[in-house]
PDB file of C-alpha atoms in Angstrom:
ATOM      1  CA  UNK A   1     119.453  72.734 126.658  1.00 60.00           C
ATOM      2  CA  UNK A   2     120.340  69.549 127.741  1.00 75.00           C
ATOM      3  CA  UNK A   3     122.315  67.514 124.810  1.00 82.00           C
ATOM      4  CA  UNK A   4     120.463  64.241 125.795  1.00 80.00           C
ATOM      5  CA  UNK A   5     117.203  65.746 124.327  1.00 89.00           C
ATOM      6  CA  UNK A   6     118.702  66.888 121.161  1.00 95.00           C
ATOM      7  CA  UNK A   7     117.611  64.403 118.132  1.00 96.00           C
ATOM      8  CA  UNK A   8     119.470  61.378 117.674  1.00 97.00           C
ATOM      9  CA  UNK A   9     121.930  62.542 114.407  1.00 97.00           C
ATOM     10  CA  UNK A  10     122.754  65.410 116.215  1.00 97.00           C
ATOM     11  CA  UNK A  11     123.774  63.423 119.516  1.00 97.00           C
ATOM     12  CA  UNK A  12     125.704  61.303 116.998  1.00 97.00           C
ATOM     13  CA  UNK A  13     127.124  64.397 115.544  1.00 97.00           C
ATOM     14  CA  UNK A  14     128.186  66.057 118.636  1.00 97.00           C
ATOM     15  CA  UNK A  15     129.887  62.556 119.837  1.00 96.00           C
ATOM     16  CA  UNK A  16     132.556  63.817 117.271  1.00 96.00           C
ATOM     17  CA  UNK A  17     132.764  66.928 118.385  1.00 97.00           C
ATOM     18  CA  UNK A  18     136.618  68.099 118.060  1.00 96.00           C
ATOM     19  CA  UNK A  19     137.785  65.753 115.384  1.00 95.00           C
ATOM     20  CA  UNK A  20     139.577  67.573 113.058  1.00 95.00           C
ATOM     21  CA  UNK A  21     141.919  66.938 109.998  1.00 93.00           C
ATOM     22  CA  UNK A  22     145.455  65.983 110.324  1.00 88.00           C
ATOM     23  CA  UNK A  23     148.694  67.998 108.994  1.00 86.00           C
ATOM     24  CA  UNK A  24     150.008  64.474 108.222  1.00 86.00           C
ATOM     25  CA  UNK A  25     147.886  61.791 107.412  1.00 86.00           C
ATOM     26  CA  UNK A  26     144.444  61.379 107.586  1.00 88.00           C
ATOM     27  CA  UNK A  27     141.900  61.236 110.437  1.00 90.00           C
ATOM     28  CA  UNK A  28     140.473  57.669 111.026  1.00 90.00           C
ATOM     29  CA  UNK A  29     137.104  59.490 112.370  1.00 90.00           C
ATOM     30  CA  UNK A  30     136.374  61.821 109.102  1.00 91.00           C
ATOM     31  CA  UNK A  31     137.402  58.868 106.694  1.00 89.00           C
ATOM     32  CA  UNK A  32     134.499  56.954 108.523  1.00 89.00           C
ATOM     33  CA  UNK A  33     132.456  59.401 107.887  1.00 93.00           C
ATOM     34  CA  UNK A  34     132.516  58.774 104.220  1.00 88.00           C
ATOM     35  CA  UNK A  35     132.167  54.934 104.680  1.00 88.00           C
ATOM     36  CA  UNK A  36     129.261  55.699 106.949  1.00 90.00           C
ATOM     37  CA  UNK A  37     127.873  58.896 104.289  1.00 90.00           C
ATOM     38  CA  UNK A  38     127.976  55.301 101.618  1.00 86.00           C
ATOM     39  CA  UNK A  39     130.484  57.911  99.814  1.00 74.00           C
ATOM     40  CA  UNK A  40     133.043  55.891  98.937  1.00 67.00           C
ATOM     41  CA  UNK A  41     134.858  57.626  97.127  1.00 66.00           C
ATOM     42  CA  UNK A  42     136.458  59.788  98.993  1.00 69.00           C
ATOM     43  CA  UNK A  43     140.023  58.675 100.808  1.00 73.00           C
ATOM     44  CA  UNK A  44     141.239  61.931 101.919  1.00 76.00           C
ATOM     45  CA  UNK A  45     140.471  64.409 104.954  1.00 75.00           C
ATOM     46  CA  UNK A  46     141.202  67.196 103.306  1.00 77.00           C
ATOM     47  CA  UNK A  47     138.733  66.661 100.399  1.00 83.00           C
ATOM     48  CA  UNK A  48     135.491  68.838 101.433  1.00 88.00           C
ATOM     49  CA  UNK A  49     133.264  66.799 103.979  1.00 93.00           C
ATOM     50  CA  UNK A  50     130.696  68.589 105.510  1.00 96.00           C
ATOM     51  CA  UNK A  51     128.018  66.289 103.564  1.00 96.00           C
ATOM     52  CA  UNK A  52     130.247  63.240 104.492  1.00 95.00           C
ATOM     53  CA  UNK A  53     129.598  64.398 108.603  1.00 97.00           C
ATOM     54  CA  UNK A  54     125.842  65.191 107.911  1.00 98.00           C
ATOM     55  CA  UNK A  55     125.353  61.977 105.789  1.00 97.00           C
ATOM     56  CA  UNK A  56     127.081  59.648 108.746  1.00 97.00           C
ATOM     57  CA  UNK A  57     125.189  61.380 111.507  1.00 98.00           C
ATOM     58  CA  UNK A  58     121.952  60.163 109.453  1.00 98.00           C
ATOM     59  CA  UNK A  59     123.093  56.841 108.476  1.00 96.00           C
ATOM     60  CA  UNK A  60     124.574  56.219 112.408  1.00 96.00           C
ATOM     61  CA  UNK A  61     121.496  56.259 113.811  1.00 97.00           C
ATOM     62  CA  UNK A  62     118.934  54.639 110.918  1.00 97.00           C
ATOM     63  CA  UNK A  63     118.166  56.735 108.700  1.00 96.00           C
ATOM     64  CA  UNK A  64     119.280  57.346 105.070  1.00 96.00           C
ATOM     65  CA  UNK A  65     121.029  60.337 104.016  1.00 96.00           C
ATOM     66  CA  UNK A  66     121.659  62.240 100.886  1.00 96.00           C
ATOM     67  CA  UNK A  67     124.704  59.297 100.302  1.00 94.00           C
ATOM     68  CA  UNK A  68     126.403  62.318  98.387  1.00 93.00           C
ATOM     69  CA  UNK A  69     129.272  64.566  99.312  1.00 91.00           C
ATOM     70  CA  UNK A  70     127.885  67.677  97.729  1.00 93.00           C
ATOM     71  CA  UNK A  71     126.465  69.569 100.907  1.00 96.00           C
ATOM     72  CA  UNK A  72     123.478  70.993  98.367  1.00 95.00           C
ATOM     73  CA  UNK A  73     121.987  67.365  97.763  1.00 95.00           C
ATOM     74  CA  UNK A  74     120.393  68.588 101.054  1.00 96.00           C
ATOM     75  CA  UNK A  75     118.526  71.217  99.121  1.00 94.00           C
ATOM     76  CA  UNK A  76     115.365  69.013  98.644  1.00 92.00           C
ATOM     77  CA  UNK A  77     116.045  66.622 101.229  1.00 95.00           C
ATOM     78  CA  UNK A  78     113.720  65.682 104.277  1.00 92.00           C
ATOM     79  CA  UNK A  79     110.183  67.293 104.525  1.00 92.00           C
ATOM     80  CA  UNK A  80     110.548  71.460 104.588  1.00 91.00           C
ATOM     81  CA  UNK A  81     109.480  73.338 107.804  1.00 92.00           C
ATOM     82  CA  UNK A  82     107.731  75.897 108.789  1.00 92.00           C
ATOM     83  CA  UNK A  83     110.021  76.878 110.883  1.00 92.00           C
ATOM     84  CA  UNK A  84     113.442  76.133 112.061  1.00 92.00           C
ATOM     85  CA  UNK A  85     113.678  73.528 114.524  1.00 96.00           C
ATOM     86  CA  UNK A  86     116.910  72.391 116.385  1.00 97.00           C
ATOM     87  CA  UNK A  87     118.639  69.256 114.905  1.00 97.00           C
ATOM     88  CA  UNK A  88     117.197  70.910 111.002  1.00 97.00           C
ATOM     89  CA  UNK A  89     119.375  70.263 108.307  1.00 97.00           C
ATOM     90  CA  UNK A  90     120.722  73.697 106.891  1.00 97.00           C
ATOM     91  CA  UNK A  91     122.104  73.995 103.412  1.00 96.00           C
ATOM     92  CA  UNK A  92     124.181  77.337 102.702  1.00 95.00           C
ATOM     93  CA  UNK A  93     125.360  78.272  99.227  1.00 93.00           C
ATOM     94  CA  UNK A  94     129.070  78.956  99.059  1.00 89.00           C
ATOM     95  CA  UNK A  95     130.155  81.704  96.766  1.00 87.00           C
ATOM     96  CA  UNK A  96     128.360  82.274  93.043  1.00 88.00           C
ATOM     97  CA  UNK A  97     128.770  78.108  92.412  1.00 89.00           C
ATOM     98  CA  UNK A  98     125.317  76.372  92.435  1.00 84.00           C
ATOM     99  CA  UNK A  99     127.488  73.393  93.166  1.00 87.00           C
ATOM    100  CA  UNK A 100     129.069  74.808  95.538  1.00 92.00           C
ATOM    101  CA  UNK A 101     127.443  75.254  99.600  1.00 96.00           C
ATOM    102  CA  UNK A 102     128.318  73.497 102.949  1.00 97.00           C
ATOM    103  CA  UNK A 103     125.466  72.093 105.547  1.00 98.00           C
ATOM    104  CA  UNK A 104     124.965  71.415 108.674  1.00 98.00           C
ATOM    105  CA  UNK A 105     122.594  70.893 111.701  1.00 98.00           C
ATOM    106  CA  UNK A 106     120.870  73.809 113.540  1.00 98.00           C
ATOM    107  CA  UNK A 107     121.870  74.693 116.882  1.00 97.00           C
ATOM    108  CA  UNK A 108     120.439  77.851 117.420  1.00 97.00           C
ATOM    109  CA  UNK A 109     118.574  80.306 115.131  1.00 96.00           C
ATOM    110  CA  UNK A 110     119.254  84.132 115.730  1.00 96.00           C
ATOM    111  CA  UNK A 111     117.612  86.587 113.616  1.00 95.00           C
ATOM    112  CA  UNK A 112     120.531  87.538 110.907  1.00 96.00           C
ATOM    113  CA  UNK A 113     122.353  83.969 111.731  1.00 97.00           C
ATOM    114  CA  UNK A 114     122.312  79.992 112.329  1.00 97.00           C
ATOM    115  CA  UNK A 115     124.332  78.386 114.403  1.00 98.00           C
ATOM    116  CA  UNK A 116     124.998  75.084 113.595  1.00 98.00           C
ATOM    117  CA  UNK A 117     127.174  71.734 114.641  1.00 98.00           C
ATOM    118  CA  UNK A 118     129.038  70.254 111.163  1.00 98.00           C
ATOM    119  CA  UNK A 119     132.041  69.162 110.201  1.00 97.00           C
ATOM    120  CA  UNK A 120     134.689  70.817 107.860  1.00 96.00           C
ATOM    121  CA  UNK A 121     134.149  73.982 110.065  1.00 97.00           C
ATOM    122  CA  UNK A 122     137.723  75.338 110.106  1.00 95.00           C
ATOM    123  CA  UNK A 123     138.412  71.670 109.151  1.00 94.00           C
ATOM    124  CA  UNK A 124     137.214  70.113 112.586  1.00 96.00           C
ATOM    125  CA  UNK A 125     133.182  69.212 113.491  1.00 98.00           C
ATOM    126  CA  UNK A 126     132.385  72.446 115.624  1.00 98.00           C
ATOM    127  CA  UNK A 127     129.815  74.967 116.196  1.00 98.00           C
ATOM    128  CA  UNK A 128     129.951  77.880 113.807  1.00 98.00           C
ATOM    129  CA  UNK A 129     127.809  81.000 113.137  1.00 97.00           C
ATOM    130  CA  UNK A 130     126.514  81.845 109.224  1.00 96.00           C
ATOM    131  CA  UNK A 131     124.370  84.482 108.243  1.00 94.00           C
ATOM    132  CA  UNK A 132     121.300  83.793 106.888  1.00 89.00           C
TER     133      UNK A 132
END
């Protein structure tokens, strides 16, 4: 599928595709992410910041995120589907933690797994596989 007819965030999300965290440093990119995510808090690229990349590739194109960093405010976010549709917003748990998940937007939905575009995948934005 042609990217130009993905939705607008995940255009916007896929412009970043690549950036990753620095072994010195921080990245520029993910720390605007934050600024963009209205998370302010964060200074670091090595804090976790998959919300941060879904939150800025909301806010960049008009329309208001989560403004969290905790990837399960996404939970209840948005208006639930019937079924998946590309550029969705997927929230995974991570681990026993109800705290504790990562999101991201789907790419392409397999029977046993999503594929999705986020950030903090192996601590770059990237396409990655989950089981459902």
């Amino acid at each position: 599928m042609e990217k130009t007819t993905w939705p607008l965030w995940l255009q916007a999300g896929y412009a970043h595709y690549g950036a990753r965290e620095m072994p010195r440093g921080d990245n520029a990119d993910i720390l605007n992410f934050f600024v963009l995510a209205r998370a302010f808090d964060a200074t670091r690229d090595e804090i976790p910041w998959c919300a941060g990349f879904a939150g800025a590739c909301l806010e960049r194109v008009g329309l208001q995120s989560t403004r969290s960093l905790m990837a399960r405010s996404y939970e209840h976010f948005g208006v639930k589907l019937d079924k998946p549709r590309l550029g969705s917003i997927v929230p995974l748990p991570r681990g026993a933690n109800p705290a504790l998940g990562h999101v991201g937007f789907l790419v392409e939905d397999h029977p046993k797994t999503v594929r999705l575009l986020g950030g903090n995948q192996s601590d770059r934005v990237s396409f990655a596989e989950f089981s459902k």
